[in-house]
């Protein structure tokens, strides 16, 4: 073999080595691009998760404010109902009780309790008010107790006499209304409401087709990275 043959062989080897190096660099670049795309997609998922949690906290804070702000009025109205020997919905339909109906509906919504009231049939959660002393108000007071984070008890004597809950218990609640529990609930609700909203999640994106930073990459050794 003369010198020309050796040069040809050397050139061929050099070309092969160069192609191998280019292929390895390309594969490594594409692998990094895939990793970057996966990392960016994960960051987007985390942002969406954080944003959803923030929205849920806002909803909870609003429910707490709604419940804490109105439950005293509701209990006071219910107390007077009991003193008068009336069921909660005895006067629904009259103009004077429209606000009371709205308050009960609001507190029930905040408590996550479904209360449906019909002024015609006088029904609450399926319990029909048969007379002025009906126990129709029992589920209503249960909703109030849940919404205001308090415990309302009923004794056998109260139920037998047509009263939904002990009048003395309501009186105690009214006397010690602005207690530390309500203050704490309002404080937490205020803190949550003041939190800055996080950035909303970006729209769905395919980072494999359109990697971060622009450009694109192919799946073969000869494609290269732009």
Tab-separated table of C-alpha atoms in Angstrom:
chain	number	residue	atom	x	y	z
A	1	UNK	CA	0.000	0.000	0.000
A	2	UNK	CA	1.385	3.349	-0.928
A	3	UNK	CA	0.974	6.687	0.809
A	4	UNK	CA	-2.248	7.518	-1.019
A	5	UNK	CA	-3.946	4.396	0.309
A	6	UNK	CA	-2.964	5.270	3.856
A	7	UNK	CA	-4.367	8.763	3.416
A	8	UNK	CA	-7.646	7.313	2.128
A	9	UNK	CA	-7.906	4.949	5.077
A	10	UNK	CA	-7.052	7.725	7.511
A	11	UNK	CA	-9.652	10.007	5.928
A	12	UNK	CA	-12.308	7.288	6.131
A	13	UNK	CA	-11.534	6.627	9.794
A	14	UNK	CA	-11.577	10.324	10.564
A	15	UNK	CA	-14.958	10.708	8.850
A	16	UNK	CA	-16.350	7.741	10.769
A	17	UNK	CA	-15.108	9.100	14.083
A	18	UNK	CA	-16.527	12.522	13.241
A	19	UNK	CA	-19.950	11.031	12.394
A	20	UNK	CA	-19.936	9.015	15.607
A	21	UNK	CA	-19.091	12.116	17.653
A	22	UNK	CA	-21.804	14.150	15.919
A	23	UNK	CA	-24.326	11.388	16.556
A	24	UNK	CA	-23.388	11.158	20.243
A	25	UNK	CA	-23.575	14.937	20.655
A	26	UNK	CA	-26.947	14.990	18.901
A	27	UNK	CA	-28.335	12.173	21.055
A	28	UNK	CA	-27.044	13.867	24.213
A	29	UNK	CA	-28.577	17.191	23.164
A	30	UNK	CA	-31.918	15.581	22.399
A	31	UNK	CA	-31.891	13.768	25.729
A	32	UNK	CA	-31.271	17.050	27.534
A	33	UNK	CA	-34.059	18.686	25.531
A	34	UNK	CA	-36.471	15.914	26.559
A	35	UNK	CA	-35.404	16.321	30.194
A	36	UNK	CA	-35.927	20.090	30.003
A	37	UNK	CA	-39.357	19.573	28.452
A	38	UNK	CA	-40.342	17.105	31.177
A	39	UNK	CA	-39.077	19.467	33.903
A	40	UNK	CA	-41.022	22.397	32.439
A	41	UNK	CA	-44.186	20.305	32.177
A	42	UNK	CA	-43.798	19.288	35.843
A	43	UNK	CA	-43.375	22.941	36.872
A	44	UNK	CA	-46.578	23.776	35.007
A	45	UNK	CA	-48.414	20.994	36.815
A	46	UNK	CA	-47.154	22.293	40.155
A	47	UNK	CA	-48.296	25.826	39.304
A	48	UNK	CA	-51.742	24.553	38.402
A	49	UNK	CA	-51.920	22.577	41.675
A	50	UNK	CA	-50.911	25.628	43.734
A	51	UNK	CA	-53.439	27.798	41.905
A	52	UNK	CA	-56.252	25.316	42.533
A	53	UNK	CA	-55.394	25.145	46.245
A	54	UNK	CA	-55.478	28.944	46.427
A	55	UNK	CA	-58.925	29.025	44.803
A	56	UNK	CA	-60.212	26.423	47.259
A	57	UNK	CA	-58.879	28.433	50.196
A	58	UNK	CA	-60.678	31.524	48.920
A	59	UNK	CA	-63.951	29.603	48.722
A	60	UNK	CA	-63.500	28.304	52.266
A	61	UNK	CA	-62.641	31.782	53.547
A	62	UNK	CA	-65.783	33.206	51.964
A	63	UNK	CA	-67.910	30.487	53.553
A	64	UNK	CA	-66.369	31.204	56.965
A	65	UNK	CA	-67.048	34.930	56.639
A	66	UNK	CA	-70.609	34.250	55.565
A	67	UNK	CA	-71.267	31.841	58.422
A	68	UNK	CA	-69.528	33.913	61.097
A	69	UNK	CA	-71.136	37.156	60.023
A	70	UNK	CA	-74.754	36.023	60.156
A	71	UNK	CA	-75.200	33.155	62.575
A	72	UNK	CA	-75.893	35.458	65.540
A	73	UNK	CA	-78.791	37.110	63.727
A	74	UNK	CA	-80.147	33.711	62.807
A	75	UNK	CA	-79.966	32.332	66.326
A	76	UNK	CA	-81.559	35.486	67.714
A	77	UNK	CA	-84.414	35.176	65.226
A	78	UNK	CA	-84.796	31.482	66.006
A	79	UNK	CA	-84.831	32.249	69.747
A	80	UNK	CA	-87.703	34.654	69.262
A	81	UNK	CA	-89.486	32.067	67.131
A	82	UNK	CA	-89.316	29.601	69.984
A	83	UNK	CA	-90.435	32.157	72.564
A	84	UNK	CA	-93.436	32.902	70.363
A	85	UNK	CA	-94.165	29.194	69.937
A	86	UNK	CA	-93.590	29.384	66.199
A	87	UNK	CA	-91.709	27.085	63.885
A	88	UNK	CA	-88.950	28.711	61.879
A	89	UNK	CA	-90.949	28.773	58.672
A	90	UNK	CA	-94.348	29.551	60.209
A	91	UNK	CA	-94.470	33.031	58.712
A	92	UNK	CA	-92.534	32.467	55.499
A	93	UNK	CA	-94.263	34.143	52.625
A	94	UNK	CA	-94.962	37.326	54.515
A	95	UNK	CA	-92.935	40.394	53.707
A	96	UNK	CA	-91.468	40.696	57.210
A	97	UNK	CA	-89.804	37.274	57.046
A	98	UNK	CA	-88.235	37.547	53.593
A	99	UNK	CA	-84.889	38.628	55.075
A	100	UNK	CA	-84.985	35.828	57.620
A	101	UNK	CA	-85.553	33.301	54.849
A	102	UNK	CA	-82.567	34.686	52.946
A	103	UNK	CA	-80.392	34.507	56.070
A	104	UNK	CA	-81.292	30.904	56.747
A	105	UNK	CA	-80.612	30.002	53.138
A	106	UNK	CA	-77.232	31.759	53.252
A	107	UNK	CA	-76.128	30.080	56.467
A	108	UNK	CA	-77.252	26.695	55.197
A	109	UNK	CA	-75.276	27.214	51.996
A	110	UNK	CA	-72.176	28.188	53.977
A	111	UNK	CA	-72.578	25.101	56.137
A	112	UNK	CA	-72.831	22.862	53.112
A	113	UNK	CA	-76.322	21.788	54.113
A	114	UNK	CA	-79.100	21.688	51.550
A	115	UNK	CA	-82.253	23.272	52.954
A	116	UNK	CA	-85.209	23.699	50.656
A	117	UNK	CA	-88.092	25.816	51.883
A	118	UNK	CA	-91.524	26.074	50.306
A	119	UNK	CA	-93.763	28.829	51.599
A	120	UNK	CA	-96.782	26.930	50.311
A	121	UNK	CA	-96.171	23.511	51.837
A	122	UNK	CA	-93.860	24.662	54.624
A	123	UNK	CA	-91.297	21.939	54.000
A	124	UNK	CA	-87.671	21.930	55.078
A	125	UNK	CA	-85.534	18.958	54.053
A	126	UNK	CA	-88.686	16.893	53.641
A	127	UNK	CA	-90.063	17.689	57.127
A	128	UNK	CA	-93.507	19.225	56.864
A	129	UNK	CA	-94.746	21.826	59.337
A	130	UNK	CA	-98.082	20.351	60.437
A	131	UNK	CA	-98.749	22.990	63.057
A	132	UNK	CA	-97.185	25.977	64.778
A	133	UNK	CA	-95.155	23.789	67.133
A	134	UNK	CA	-93.918	21.360	64.490
A	135	UNK	CA	-90.427	19.889	64.743
A	136	UNK	CA	-89.765	21.124	61.228
A	137	UNK	CA	-87.131	23.433	62.696
A	138	UNK	CA	-84.898	20.601	63.946
A	139	UNK	CA	-82.918	20.185	60.680
A	140	UNK	CA	-82.704	23.963	60.393
A	141	UNK	CA	-81.042	24.268	63.789
A	142	UNK	CA	-78.706	21.422	62.917
A	143	UNK	CA	-77.609	23.447	59.881
A	144	UNK	CA	-77.078	26.490	62.090
A	145	UNK	CA	-74.979	24.477	64.500
A	146	UNK	CA	-72.762	23.175	61.718
A	147	UNK	CA	-72.361	26.584	60.111
A	148	UNK	CA	-71.461	28.389	63.326
A	149	UNK	CA	-69.168	25.601	64.605
A	150	UNK	CA	-71.172	25.305	67.806
A	151	UNK	CA	-73.059	22.480	69.451
A	152	UNK	CA	-76.791	22.888	69.972
A	153	UNK	CA	-78.376	20.310	72.221
A	154	UNK	CA	-81.981	19.202	72.526
A	155	UNK	CA	-83.497	17.521	75.552
A	156	UNK	CA	-86.393	15.061	75.533
A	157	UNK	CA	-88.594	17.589	77.322
A	158	UNK	CA	-87.894	20.204	74.657
A	159	UNK	CA	-88.824	17.848	71.851
A	160	UNK	CA	-91.979	16.604	73.575
A	161	UNK	CA	-93.147	20.162	74.166
A	162	UNK	CA	-92.601	21.086	70.539
A	163	UNK	CA	-89.419	23.090	71.076
A	164	UNK	CA	-86.531	22.169	68.789
A	165	UNK	CA	-83.743	23.124	71.205
A	166	UNK	CA	-83.374	24.236	74.796
A	167	UNK	CA	-84.264	27.903	75.182
A	168	UNK	CA	-81.610	28.298	77.861
A	169	UNK	CA	-78.972	26.977	75.490
A	170	UNK	CA	-79.883	29.627	72.933
A	171	UNK	CA	-79.841	32.301	75.607
A	172	UNK	CA	-76.317	31.264	76.636
A	173	UNK	CA	-75.177	31.392	73.022
A	174	UNK	CA	-76.583	34.888	72.581
A	175	UNK	CA	-75.014	36.150	75.807
A	176	UNK	CA	-71.561	34.815	74.895
A	177	UNK	CA	-71.888	35.444	71.183
A	178	UNK	CA	-68.597	37.042	70.174
A	179	UNK	CA	-66.409	34.305	71.557
A	180	UNK	CA	-62.866	33.369	70.659
A	181	UNK	CA	-63.948	30.722	68.160
A	182	UNK	CA	-65.657	33.192	65.884
A	183	UNK	CA	-62.762	35.621	66.230
A	184	UNK	CA	-60.315	32.898	65.262
A	185	UNK	CA	-62.408	31.863	62.260
A	186	UNK	CA	-62.604	35.431	61.022
A	187	UNK	CA	-58.867	35.908	61.550
A	188	UNK	CA	-58.066	32.830	59.482
A	189	UNK	CA	-60.531	33.859	56.793
A	190	UNK	CA	-58.980	37.315	56.658
A	191	UNK	CA	-55.464	35.925	56.309
A	192	UNK	CA	-56.515	33.629	53.497
A	193	UNK	CA	-58.386	36.403	51.715
A	194	UNK	CA	-55.322	38.665	51.854
A	195	UNK	CA	-53.043	36.117	50.238
A	196	UNK	CA	-51.769	37.206	46.852
A	197	UNK	CA	-53.092	34.981	44.091
A	198	UNK	CA	-50.402	32.880	42.433
A	199	UNK	CA	-49.829	33.050	38.715
A	200	UNK	CA	-52.581	31.214	36.854
A	201	UNK	CA	-51.497	27.985	35.205
A	202	UNK	CA	-50.371	28.283	31.569
A	203	UNK	CA	-52.426	26.685	28.809
A	204	UNK	CA	-51.602	23.053	27.959
A	205	UNK	CA	-48.372	22.830	25.995
A	206	UNK	CA	-46.463	20.020	24.287
A	207	UNK	CA	-42.837	20.702	25.157
A	208	UNK	CA	-41.638	17.766	23.083
A	209	UNK	CA	-42.946	19.357	19.889
A	210	UNK	CA	-42.065	22.878	20.979
A	211	UNK	CA	-39.261	22.750	23.594
A	212	UNK	CA	-38.475	25.672	25.923
A	213	UNK	CA	-36.396	28.352	24.262
A	214	UNK	CA	-37.709	27.710	20.758
A	215	UNK	CA	-36.281	25.520	18.018
A	216	UNK	CA	-36.975	21.849	17.570
A	217	UNK	CA	-35.195	18.541	17.503
A	218	UNK	CA	-35.561	15.327	15.571
A	219	UNK	CA	-35.454	11.729	16.629
A	220	UNK	CA	-32.499	10.634	14.453
A	221	UNK	CA	-28.741	11.126	14.659
A	222	UNK	CA	-28.669	13.275	11.566
A	223	UNK	CA	-31.340	15.722	12.645
A	224	UNK	CA	-29.344	17.895	14.968
A	225	UNK	CA	-30.684	20.552	17.339
A	226	UNK	CA	-31.625	23.975	16.074
